[in-house]
PDB file of C-alpha atoms in Angstrom:
ATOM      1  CA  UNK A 509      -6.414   3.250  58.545  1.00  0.00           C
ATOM      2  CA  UNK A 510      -8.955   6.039  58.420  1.00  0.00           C
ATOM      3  CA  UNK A 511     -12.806   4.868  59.483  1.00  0.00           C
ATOM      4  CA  UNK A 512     -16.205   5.723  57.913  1.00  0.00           C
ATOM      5  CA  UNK A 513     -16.286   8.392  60.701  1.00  0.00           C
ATOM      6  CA  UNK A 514     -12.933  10.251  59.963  1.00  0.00           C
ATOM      7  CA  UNK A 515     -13.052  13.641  59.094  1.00  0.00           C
ATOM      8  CA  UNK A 516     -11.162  15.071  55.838  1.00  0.00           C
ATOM      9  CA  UNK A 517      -8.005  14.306  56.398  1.00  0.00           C
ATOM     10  CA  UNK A 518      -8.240  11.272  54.159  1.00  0.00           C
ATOM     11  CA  UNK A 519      -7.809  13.911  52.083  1.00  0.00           C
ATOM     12  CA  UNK A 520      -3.931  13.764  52.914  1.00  0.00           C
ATOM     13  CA  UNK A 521      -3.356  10.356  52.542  1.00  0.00           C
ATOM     14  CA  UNK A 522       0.173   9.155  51.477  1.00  0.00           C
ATOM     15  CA  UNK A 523      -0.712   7.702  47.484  1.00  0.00           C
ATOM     16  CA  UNK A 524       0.772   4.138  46.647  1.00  0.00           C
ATOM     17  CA  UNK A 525       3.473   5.478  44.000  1.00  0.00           C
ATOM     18  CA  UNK A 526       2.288   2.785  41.565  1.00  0.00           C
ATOM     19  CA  UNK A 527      -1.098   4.630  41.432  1.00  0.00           C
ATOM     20  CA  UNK A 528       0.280   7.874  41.583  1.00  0.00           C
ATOM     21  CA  UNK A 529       1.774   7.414  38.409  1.00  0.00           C
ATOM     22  CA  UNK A 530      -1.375   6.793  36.708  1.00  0.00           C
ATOM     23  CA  UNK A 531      -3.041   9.620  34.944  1.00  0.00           C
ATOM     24  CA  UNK A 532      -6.291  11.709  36.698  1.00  0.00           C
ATOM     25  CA  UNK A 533      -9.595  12.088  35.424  1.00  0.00           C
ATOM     26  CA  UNK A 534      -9.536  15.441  33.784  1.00  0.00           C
ATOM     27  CA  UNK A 535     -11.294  18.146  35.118  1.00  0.00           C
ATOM     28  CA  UNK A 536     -14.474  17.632  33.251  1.00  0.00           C
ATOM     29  CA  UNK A 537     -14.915  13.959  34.029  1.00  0.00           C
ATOM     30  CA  UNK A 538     -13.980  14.676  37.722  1.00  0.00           C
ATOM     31  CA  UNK A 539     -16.666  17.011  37.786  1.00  0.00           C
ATOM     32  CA  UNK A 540     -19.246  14.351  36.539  1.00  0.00           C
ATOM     33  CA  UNK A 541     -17.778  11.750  39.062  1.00  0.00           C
ATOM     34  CA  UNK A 542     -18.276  14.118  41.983  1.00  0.00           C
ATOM     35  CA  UNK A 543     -21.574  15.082  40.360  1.00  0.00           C
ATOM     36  CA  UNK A 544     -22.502  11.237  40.636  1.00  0.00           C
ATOM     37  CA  UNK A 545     -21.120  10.523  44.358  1.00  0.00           C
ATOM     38  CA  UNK A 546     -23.244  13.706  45.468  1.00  0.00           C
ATOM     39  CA  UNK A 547     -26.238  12.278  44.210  1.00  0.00           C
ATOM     40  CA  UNK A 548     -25.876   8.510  44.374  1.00  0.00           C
ATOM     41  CA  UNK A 549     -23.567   8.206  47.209  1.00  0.00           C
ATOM     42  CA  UNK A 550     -19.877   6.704  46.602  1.00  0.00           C
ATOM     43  CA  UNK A 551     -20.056   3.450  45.139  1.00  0.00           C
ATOM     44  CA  UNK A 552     -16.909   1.999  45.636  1.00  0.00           C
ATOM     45  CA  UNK A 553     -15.451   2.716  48.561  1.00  0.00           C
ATOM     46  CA  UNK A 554     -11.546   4.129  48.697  1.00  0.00           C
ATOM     47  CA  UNK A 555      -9.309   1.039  49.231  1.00  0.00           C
ATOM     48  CA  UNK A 556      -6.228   2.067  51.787  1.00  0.00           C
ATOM     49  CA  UNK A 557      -3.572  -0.515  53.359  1.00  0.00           C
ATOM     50  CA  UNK A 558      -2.662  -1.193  56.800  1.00  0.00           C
ATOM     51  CA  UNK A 559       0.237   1.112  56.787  1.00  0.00           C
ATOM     52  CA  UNK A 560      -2.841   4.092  56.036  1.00  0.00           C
ATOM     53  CA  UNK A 561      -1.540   4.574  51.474  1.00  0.00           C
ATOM     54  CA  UNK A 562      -4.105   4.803  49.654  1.00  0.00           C
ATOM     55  CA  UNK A 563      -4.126   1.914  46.849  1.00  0.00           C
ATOM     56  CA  UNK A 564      -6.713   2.866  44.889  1.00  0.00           C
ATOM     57  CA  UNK A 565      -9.730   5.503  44.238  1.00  0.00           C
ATOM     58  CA  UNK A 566      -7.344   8.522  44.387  1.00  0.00           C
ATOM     59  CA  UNK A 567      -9.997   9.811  41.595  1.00  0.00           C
ATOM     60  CA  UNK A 568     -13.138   9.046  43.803  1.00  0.00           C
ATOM     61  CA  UNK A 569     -11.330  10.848  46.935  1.00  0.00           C
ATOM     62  CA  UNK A 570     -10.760  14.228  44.598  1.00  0.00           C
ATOM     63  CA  UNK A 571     -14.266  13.753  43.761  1.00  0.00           C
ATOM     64  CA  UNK A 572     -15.555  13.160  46.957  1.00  0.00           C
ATOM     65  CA  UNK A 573     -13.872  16.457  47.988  1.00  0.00           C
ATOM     66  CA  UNK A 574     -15.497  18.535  45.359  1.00  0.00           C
ATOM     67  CA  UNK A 575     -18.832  17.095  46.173  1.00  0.00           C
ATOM     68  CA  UNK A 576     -18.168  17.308  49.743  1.00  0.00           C
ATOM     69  CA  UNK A 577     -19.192  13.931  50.540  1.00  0.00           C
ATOM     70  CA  UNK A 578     -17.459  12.239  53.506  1.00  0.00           C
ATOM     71  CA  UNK A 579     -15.933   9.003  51.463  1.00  0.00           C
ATOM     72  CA  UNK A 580     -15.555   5.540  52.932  1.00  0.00           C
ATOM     73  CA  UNK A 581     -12.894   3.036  52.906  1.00  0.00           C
ATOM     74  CA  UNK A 582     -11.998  -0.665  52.844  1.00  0.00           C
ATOM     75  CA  UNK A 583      -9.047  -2.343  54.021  1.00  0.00           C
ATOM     76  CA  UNK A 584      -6.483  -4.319  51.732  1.00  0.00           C
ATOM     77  CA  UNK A 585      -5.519  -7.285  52.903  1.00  0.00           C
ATOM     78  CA  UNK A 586      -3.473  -8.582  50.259  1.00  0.00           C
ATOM     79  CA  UNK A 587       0.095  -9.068  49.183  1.00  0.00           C
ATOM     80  CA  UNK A 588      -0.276  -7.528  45.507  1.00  0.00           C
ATOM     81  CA  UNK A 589      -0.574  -4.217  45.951  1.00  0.00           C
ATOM     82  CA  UNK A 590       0.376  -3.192  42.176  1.00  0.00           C
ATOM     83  CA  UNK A 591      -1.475  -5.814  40.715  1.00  0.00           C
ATOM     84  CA  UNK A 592      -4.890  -3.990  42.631  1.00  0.00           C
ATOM     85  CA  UNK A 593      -4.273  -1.346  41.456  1.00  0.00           C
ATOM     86  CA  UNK A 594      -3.387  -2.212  37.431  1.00  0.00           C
ATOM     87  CA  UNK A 595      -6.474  -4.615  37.500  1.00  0.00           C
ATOM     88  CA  UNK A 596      -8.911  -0.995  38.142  1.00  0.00           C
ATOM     89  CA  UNK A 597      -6.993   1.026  36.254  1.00  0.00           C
ATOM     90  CA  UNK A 598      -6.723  -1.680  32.592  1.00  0.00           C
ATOM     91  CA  UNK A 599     -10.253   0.013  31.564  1.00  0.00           C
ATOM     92  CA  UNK A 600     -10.642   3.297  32.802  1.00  0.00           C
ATOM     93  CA  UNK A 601     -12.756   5.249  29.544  1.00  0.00           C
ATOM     94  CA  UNK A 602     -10.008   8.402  29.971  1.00  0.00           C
ATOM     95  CA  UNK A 603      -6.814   6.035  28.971  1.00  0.00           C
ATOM     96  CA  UNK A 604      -5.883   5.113  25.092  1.00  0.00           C
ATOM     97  CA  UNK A 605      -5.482   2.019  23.773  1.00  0.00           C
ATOM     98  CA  UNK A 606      -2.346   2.382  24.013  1.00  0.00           C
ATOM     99  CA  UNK A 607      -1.989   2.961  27.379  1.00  0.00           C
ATOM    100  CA  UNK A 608      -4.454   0.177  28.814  1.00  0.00           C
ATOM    101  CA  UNK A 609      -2.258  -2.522  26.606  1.00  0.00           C
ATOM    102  CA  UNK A 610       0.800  -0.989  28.430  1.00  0.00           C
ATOM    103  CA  UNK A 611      -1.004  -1.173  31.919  1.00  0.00           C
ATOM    104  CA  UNK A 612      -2.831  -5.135  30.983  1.00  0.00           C
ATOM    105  CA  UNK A 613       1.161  -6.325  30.205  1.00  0.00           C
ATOM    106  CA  UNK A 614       2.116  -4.950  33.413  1.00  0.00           C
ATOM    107  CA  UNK A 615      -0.606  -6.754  35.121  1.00  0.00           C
ATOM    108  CA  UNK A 616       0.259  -9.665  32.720  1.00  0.00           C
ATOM    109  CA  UNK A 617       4.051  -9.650  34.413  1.00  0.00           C
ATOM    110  CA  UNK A 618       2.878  -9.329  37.661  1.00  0.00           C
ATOM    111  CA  UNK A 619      -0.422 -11.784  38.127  1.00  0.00           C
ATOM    112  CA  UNK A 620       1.592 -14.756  35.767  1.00  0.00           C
ATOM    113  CA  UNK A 621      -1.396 -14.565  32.833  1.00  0.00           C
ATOM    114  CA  UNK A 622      -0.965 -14.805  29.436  1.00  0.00           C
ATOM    115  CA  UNK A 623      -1.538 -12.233  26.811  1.00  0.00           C
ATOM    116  CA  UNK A 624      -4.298 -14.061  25.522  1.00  0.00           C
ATOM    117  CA  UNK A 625      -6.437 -14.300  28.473  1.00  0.00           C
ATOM    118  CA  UNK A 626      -5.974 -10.421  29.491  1.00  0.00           C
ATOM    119  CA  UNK A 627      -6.258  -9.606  25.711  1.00  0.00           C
ATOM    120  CA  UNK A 628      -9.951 -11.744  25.609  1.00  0.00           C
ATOM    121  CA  UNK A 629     -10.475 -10.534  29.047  1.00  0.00           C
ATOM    122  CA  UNK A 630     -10.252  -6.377  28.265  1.00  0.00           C
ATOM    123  CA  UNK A 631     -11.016  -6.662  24.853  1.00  0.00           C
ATOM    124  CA  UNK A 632      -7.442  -5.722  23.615  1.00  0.00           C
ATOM    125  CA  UNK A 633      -5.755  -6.700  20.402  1.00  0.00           C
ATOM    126  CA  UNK A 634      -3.207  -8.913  20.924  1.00  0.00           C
ATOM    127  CA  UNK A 635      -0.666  -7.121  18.389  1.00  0.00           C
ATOM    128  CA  UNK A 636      -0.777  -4.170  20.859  1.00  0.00           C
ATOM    129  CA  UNK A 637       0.025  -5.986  23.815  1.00  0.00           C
ATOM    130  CA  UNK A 638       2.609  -7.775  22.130  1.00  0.00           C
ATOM    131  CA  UNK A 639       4.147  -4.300  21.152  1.00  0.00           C
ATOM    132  CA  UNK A 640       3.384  -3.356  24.983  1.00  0.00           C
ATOM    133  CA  UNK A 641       5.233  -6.690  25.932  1.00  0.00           C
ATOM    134  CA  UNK A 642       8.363  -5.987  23.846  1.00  0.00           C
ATOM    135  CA  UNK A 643       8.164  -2.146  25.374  1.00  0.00           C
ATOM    136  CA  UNK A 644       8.183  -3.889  28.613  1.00  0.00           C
ATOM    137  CA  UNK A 645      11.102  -6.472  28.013  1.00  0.00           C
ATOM    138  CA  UNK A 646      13.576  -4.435  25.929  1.00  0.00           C
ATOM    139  CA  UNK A 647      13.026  -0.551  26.923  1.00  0.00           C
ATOM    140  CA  UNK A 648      11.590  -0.775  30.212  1.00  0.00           C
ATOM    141  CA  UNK A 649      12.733   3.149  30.887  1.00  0.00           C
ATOM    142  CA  UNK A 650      10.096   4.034  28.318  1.00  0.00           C
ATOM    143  CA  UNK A 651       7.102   1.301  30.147  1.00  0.00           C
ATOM    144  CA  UNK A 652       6.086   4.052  32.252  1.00  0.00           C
ATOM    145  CA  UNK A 653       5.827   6.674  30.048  1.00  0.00           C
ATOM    146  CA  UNK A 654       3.316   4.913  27.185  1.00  0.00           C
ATOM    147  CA  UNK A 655       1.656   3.506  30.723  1.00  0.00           C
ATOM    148  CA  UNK A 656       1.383   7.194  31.798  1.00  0.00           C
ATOM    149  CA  UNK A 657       0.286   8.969  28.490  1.00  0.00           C
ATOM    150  CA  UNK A 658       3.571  10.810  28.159  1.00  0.00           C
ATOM    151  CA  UNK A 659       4.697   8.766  25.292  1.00  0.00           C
ATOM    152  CA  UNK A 660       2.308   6.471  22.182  1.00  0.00           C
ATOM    153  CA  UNK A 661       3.006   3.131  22.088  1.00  0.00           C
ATOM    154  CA  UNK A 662       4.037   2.862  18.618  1.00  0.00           C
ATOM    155  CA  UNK A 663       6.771   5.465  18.925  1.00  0.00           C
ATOM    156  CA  UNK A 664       8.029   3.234  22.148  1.00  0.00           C
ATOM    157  CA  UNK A 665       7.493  -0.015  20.416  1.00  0.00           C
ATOM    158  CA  UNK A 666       9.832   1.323  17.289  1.00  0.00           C
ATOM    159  CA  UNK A 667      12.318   2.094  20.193  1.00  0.00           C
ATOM    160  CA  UNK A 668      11.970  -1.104  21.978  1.00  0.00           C
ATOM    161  CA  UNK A 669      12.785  -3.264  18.398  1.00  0.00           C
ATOM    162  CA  UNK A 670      15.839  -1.354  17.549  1.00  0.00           C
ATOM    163  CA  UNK A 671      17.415  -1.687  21.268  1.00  0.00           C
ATOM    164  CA  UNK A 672      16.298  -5.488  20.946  1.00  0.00           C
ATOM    165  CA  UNK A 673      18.038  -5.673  17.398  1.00  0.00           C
ATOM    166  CA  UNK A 674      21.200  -4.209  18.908  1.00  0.00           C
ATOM    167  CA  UNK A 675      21.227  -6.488  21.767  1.00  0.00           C
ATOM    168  CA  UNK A 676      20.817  -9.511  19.940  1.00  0.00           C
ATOM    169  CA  UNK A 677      23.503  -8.203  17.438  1.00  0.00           C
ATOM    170  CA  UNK A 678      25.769  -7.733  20.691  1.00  0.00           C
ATOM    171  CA  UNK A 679      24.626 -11.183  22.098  1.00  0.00           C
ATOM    172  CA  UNK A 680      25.539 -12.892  19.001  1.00  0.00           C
ATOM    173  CA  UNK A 681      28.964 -10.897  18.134  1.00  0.00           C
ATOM    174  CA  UNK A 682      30.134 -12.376  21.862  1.00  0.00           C
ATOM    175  CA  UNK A 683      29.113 -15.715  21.681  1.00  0.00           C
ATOM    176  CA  UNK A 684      31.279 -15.800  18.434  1.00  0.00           C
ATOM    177  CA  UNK A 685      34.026 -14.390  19.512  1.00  0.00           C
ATOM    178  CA  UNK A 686      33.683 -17.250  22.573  1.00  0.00           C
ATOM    179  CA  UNK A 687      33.444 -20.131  19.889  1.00  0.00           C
ATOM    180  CA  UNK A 688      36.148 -18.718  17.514  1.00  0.00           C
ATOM    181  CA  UNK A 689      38.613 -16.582  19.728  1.00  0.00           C
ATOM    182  CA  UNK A 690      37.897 -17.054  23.694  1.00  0.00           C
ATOM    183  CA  UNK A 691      40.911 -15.358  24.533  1.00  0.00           C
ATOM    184  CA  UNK A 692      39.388 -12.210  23.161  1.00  0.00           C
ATOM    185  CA  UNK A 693      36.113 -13.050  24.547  1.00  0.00           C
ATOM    186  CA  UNK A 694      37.562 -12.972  28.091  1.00  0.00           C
ATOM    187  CA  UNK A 695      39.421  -9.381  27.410  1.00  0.00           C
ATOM    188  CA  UNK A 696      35.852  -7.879  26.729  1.00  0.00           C
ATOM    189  CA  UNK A 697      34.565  -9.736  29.877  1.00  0.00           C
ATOM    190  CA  UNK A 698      37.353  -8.328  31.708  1.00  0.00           C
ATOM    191  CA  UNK A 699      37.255  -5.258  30.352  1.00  0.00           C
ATOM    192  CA  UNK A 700      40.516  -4.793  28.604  1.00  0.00           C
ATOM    193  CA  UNK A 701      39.518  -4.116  24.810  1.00  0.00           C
ATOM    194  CA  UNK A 702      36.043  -3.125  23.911  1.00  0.00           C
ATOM    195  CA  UNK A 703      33.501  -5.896  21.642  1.00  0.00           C
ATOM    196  CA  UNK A 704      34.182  -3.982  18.544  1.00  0.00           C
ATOM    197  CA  UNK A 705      38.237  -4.043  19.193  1.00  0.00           C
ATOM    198  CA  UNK A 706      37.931  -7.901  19.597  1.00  0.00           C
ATOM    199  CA  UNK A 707      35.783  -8.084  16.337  1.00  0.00           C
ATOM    200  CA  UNK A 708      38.415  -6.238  14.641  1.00  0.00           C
ATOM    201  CA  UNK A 709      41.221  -8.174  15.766  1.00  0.00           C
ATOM    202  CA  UNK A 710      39.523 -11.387  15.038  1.00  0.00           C
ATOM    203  CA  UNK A 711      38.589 -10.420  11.250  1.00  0.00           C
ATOM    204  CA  UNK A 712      42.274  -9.798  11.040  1.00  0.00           C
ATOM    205  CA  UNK A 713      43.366 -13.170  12.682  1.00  0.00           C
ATOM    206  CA  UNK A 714      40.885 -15.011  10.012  1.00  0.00           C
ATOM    207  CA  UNK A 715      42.099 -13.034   7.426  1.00  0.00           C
ATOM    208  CA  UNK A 716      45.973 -14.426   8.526  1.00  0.00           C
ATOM    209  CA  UNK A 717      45.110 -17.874   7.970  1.00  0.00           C
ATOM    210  CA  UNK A 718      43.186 -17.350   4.869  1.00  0.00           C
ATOM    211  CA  UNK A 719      46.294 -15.480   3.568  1.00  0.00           C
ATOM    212  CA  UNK A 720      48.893 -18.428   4.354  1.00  0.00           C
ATOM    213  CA  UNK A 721      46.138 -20.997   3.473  1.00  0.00           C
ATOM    214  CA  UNK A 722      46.428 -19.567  -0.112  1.00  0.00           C
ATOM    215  CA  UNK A 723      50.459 -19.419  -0.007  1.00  0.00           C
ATOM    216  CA  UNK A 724      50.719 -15.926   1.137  1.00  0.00           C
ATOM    217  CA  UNK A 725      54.734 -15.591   2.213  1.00  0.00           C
ATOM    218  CA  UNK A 726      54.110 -11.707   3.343  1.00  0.00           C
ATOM    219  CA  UNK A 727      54.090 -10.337   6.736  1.00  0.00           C
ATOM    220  CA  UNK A 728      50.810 -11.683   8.820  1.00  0.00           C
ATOM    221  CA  UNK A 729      48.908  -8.106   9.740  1.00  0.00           C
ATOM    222  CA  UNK A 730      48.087  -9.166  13.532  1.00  0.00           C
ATOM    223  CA  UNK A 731      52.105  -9.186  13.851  1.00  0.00           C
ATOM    224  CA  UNK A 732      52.105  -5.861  12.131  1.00  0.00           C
ATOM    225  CA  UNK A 733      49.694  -4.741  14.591  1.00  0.00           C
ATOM    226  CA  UNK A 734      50.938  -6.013  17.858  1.00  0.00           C
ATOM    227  CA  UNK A 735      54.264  -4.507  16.529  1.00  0.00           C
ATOM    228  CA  UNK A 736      52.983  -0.983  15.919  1.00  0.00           C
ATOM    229  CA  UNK A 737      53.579  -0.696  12.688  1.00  0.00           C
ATOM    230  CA  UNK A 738      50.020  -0.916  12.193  1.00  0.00           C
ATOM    231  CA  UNK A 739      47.008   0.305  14.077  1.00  0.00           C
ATOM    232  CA  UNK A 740      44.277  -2.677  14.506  1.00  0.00           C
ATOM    233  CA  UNK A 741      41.925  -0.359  12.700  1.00  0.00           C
ATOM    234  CA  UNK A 742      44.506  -0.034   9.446  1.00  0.00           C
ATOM    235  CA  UNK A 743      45.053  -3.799  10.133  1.00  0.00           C
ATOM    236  CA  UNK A 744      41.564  -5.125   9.882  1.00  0.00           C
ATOM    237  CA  UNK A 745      41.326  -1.978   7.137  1.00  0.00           C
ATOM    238  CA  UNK A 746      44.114  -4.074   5.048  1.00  0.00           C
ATOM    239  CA  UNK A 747      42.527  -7.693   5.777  1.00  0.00           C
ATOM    240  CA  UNK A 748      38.722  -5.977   3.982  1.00  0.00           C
ATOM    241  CA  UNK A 749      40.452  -5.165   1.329  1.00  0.00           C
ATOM    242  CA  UNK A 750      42.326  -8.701   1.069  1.00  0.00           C
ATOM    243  CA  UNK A 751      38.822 -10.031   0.971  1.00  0.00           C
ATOM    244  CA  UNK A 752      37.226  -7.694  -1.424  1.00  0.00           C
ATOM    245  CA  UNK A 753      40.517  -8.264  -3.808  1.00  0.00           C
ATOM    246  CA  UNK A 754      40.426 -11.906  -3.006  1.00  0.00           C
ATOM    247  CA  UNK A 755      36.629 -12.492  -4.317  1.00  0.00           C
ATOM    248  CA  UNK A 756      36.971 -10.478  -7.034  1.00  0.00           C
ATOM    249  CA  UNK A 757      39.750 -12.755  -8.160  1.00  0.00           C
ATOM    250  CA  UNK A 758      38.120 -15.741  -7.645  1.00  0.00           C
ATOM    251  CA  UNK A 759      34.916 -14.902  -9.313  1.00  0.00           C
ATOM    252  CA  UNK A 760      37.210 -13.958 -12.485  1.00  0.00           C
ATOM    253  CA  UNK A 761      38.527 -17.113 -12.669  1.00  0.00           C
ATOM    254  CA  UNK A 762      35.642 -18.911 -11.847  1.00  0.00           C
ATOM    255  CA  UNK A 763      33.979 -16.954 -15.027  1.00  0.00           C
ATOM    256  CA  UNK A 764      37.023 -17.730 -17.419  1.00  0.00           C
ATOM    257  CA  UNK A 765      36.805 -21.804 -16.293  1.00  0.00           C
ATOM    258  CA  UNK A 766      33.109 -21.451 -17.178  1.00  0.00           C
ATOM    259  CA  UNK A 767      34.253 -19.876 -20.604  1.00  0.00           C
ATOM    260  CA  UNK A 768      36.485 -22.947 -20.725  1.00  0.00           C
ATOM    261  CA  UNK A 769      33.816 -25.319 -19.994  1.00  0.00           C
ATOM    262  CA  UNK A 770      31.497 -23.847 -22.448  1.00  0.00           C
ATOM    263  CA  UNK A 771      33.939 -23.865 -25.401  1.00  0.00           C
ATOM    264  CA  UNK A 772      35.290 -27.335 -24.225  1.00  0.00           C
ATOM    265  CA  UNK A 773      33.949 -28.827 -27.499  1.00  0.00           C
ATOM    266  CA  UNK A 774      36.666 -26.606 -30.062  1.00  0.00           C
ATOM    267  CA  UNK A 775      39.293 -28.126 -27.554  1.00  0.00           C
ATOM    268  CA  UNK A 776      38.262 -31.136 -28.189  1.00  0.00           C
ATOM    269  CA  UNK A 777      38.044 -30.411 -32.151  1.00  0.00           C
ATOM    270  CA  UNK A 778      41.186 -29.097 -32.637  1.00  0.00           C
ATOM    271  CA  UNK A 779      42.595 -32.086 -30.971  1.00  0.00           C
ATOM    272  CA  UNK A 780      41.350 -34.557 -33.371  1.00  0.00           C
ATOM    273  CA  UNK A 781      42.793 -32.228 -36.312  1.00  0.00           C
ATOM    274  CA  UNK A 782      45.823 -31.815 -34.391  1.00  0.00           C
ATOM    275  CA  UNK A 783      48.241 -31.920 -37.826  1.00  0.00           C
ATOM    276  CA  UNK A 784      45.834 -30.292 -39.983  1.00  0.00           C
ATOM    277  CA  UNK A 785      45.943 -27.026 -41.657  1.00  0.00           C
ATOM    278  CA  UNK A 786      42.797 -25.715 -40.296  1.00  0.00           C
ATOM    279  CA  UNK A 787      44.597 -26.085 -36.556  1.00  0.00           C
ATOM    280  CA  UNK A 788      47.225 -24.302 -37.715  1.00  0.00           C
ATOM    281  CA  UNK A 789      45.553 -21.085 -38.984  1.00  0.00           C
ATOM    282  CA  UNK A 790      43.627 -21.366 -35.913  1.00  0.00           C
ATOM    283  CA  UNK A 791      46.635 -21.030 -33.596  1.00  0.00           C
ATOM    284  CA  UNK A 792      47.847 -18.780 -36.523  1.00  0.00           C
ATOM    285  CA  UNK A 793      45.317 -16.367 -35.541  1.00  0.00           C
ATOM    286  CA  UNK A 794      46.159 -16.281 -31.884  1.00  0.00           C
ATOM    287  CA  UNK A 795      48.179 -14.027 -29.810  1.00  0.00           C
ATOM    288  CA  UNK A 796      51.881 -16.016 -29.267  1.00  0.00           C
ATOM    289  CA  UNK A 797      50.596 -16.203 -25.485  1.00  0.00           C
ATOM    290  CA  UNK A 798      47.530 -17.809 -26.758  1.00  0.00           C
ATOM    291  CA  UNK A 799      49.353 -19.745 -29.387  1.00  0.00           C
ATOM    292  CA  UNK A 800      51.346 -21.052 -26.938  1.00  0.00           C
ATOM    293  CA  UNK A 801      48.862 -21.734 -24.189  1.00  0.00           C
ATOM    294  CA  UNK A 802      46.409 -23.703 -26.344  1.00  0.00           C
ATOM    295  CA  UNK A 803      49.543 -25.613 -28.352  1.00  0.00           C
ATOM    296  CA  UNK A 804      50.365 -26.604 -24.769  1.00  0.00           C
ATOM    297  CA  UNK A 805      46.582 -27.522 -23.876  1.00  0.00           C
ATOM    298  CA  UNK A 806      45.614 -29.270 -27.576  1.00  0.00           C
ATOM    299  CA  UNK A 807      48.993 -31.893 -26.881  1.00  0.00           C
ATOM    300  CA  UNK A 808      48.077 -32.712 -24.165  1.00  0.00           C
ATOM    301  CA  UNK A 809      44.432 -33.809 -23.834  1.00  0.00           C
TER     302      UNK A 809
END
């Protein structure tokens, strides 16, 4: 590790790839940091590891350069590296909100504490660093980026809730399929059919036994379709439809019973005048299928 007394080839120290992904001062600010060190003397000294990579001050070293101060170091003796590093970096002035909510869940993941206590402890809202946590756990490709400037958090936190919506409509497609059909289940595990195949085939299964549940004598469509004389995507195409035809059905007949229900009363009338000439124009004044249907109903209440 370079000493107080090394000359500037600290300057050329290997960077901990953590910290070099963190952004620089810009030019301006580096200019008042080096400003600062050539008057008051570096502060904080650089802190390097035993292996010589620098952990962290990569902004004080560049300064230290343009003020042409010789910089001094300390050793780091501990076994967290990144967490070093993300605990200097959480309230740097020259990173957004955005970004120091990214870099505080980091730290969060790495040092085990809670959102709360780094949200108290750098004065962050915890809605952002719940936004930086779901970032984190569901589109981890786009951590680094917010973390680095290159991308805002909201635009990676709308990203991170639609790849979470998709998994968890994945996730809950296969554990169906494992309750209702596991023999599909274990052709997606194995790779045979794809999840959406197996969906398919299963709404056309259900639709099978709903079909000869209700009496249906015609062909089932999964036979169709393992004989080829259907496509699984015209089968399952034929079983919506079934459904759609199916509800429509019932929810005509469930509005003519409620006609029934509602008009139970003349029923009712009609039977007590059963040999009366005002039931007879009544049924007079019906359509023969009518005629005949209520004649049939009025005997036999």
């Amino acid at each position: 590790m370079p000493s107080a007394s090394s000359p500037c080839k600290e300057h050329t120290l290997k960077v901990h790839p953590f910290a070099a992904s963190l952004p620089m001062l810009d030019q301006d600010e580096l200019l008042d940091l080096a400003a600062s060190i050539k008057e008051e003397g570096l502060h904080r000294p650089i802190v390097v590891d035993p292996e010589g990579v620098l952990i962290d001050g990569r902004n004080r070293l560049a300064a230290c350069k343009i003020a042409g101060v010789e910089p001094h170091y300390t050793a780091y003796t501990g076994g967290n590296p990144v967490a070093l590093i993300l605990s200097h970096n959480v309230v740097r002035r020259h990173v957004s909100k955005g970004q120091q909510a990214m870099i505080t869940a980091m730290a969060c993941s790495v040092s085990g504490h809670s959102l709360r206590t780094l949200a108290t402890l750098h004065g962050l809202s915890r809605s952002r660093l719940s936004a930086a946590n779901i970032v984190l756990r569901h589109a981890p490709d786009l951590a680094d980026q917010v973390r680095s400037g290159g991308l805002g958090l909201d635009a990676a936190h709308a990203t991170a809730l639609q790849r979470k919506a998709h998994t968890e409509k994945i996730t809950a497609q296969h554990e169906q399929l494992r309750r209702n059909a596991p023999d599909l289940a274990d052709q997606v595990t194995e790779g045979h059919i794809s999840l959406d195949e197996a969906c398919l085939r299963q709404l056309v299964r259900n639709t099978d036994s709903v079909r000869a549940g209700d009496g249906d004598t015609t062909p089932a469509l999964t036979q169709l379709a393992e004989q080829g004389e259907l496509t699984w995507q015209q089968a399952a195409q034929r079983a919506e439809e079934h459904h759609a035809h199916r509800n429509e059905a019932i929810a005509r007949a469930q509005q003519a019973l409620q006609l029934i229900t509602e008009n139970w009363t003349t029923v009712h009338d009609l039977v007590a005048r059963l040999d009366t000439p005002y039931t007879q124009e009544v049924l007079n004044g019906l359509t023969p299928q009518a005629r005949t249907l209520t004649t049939q109903l009025i005997t036999q209440v």
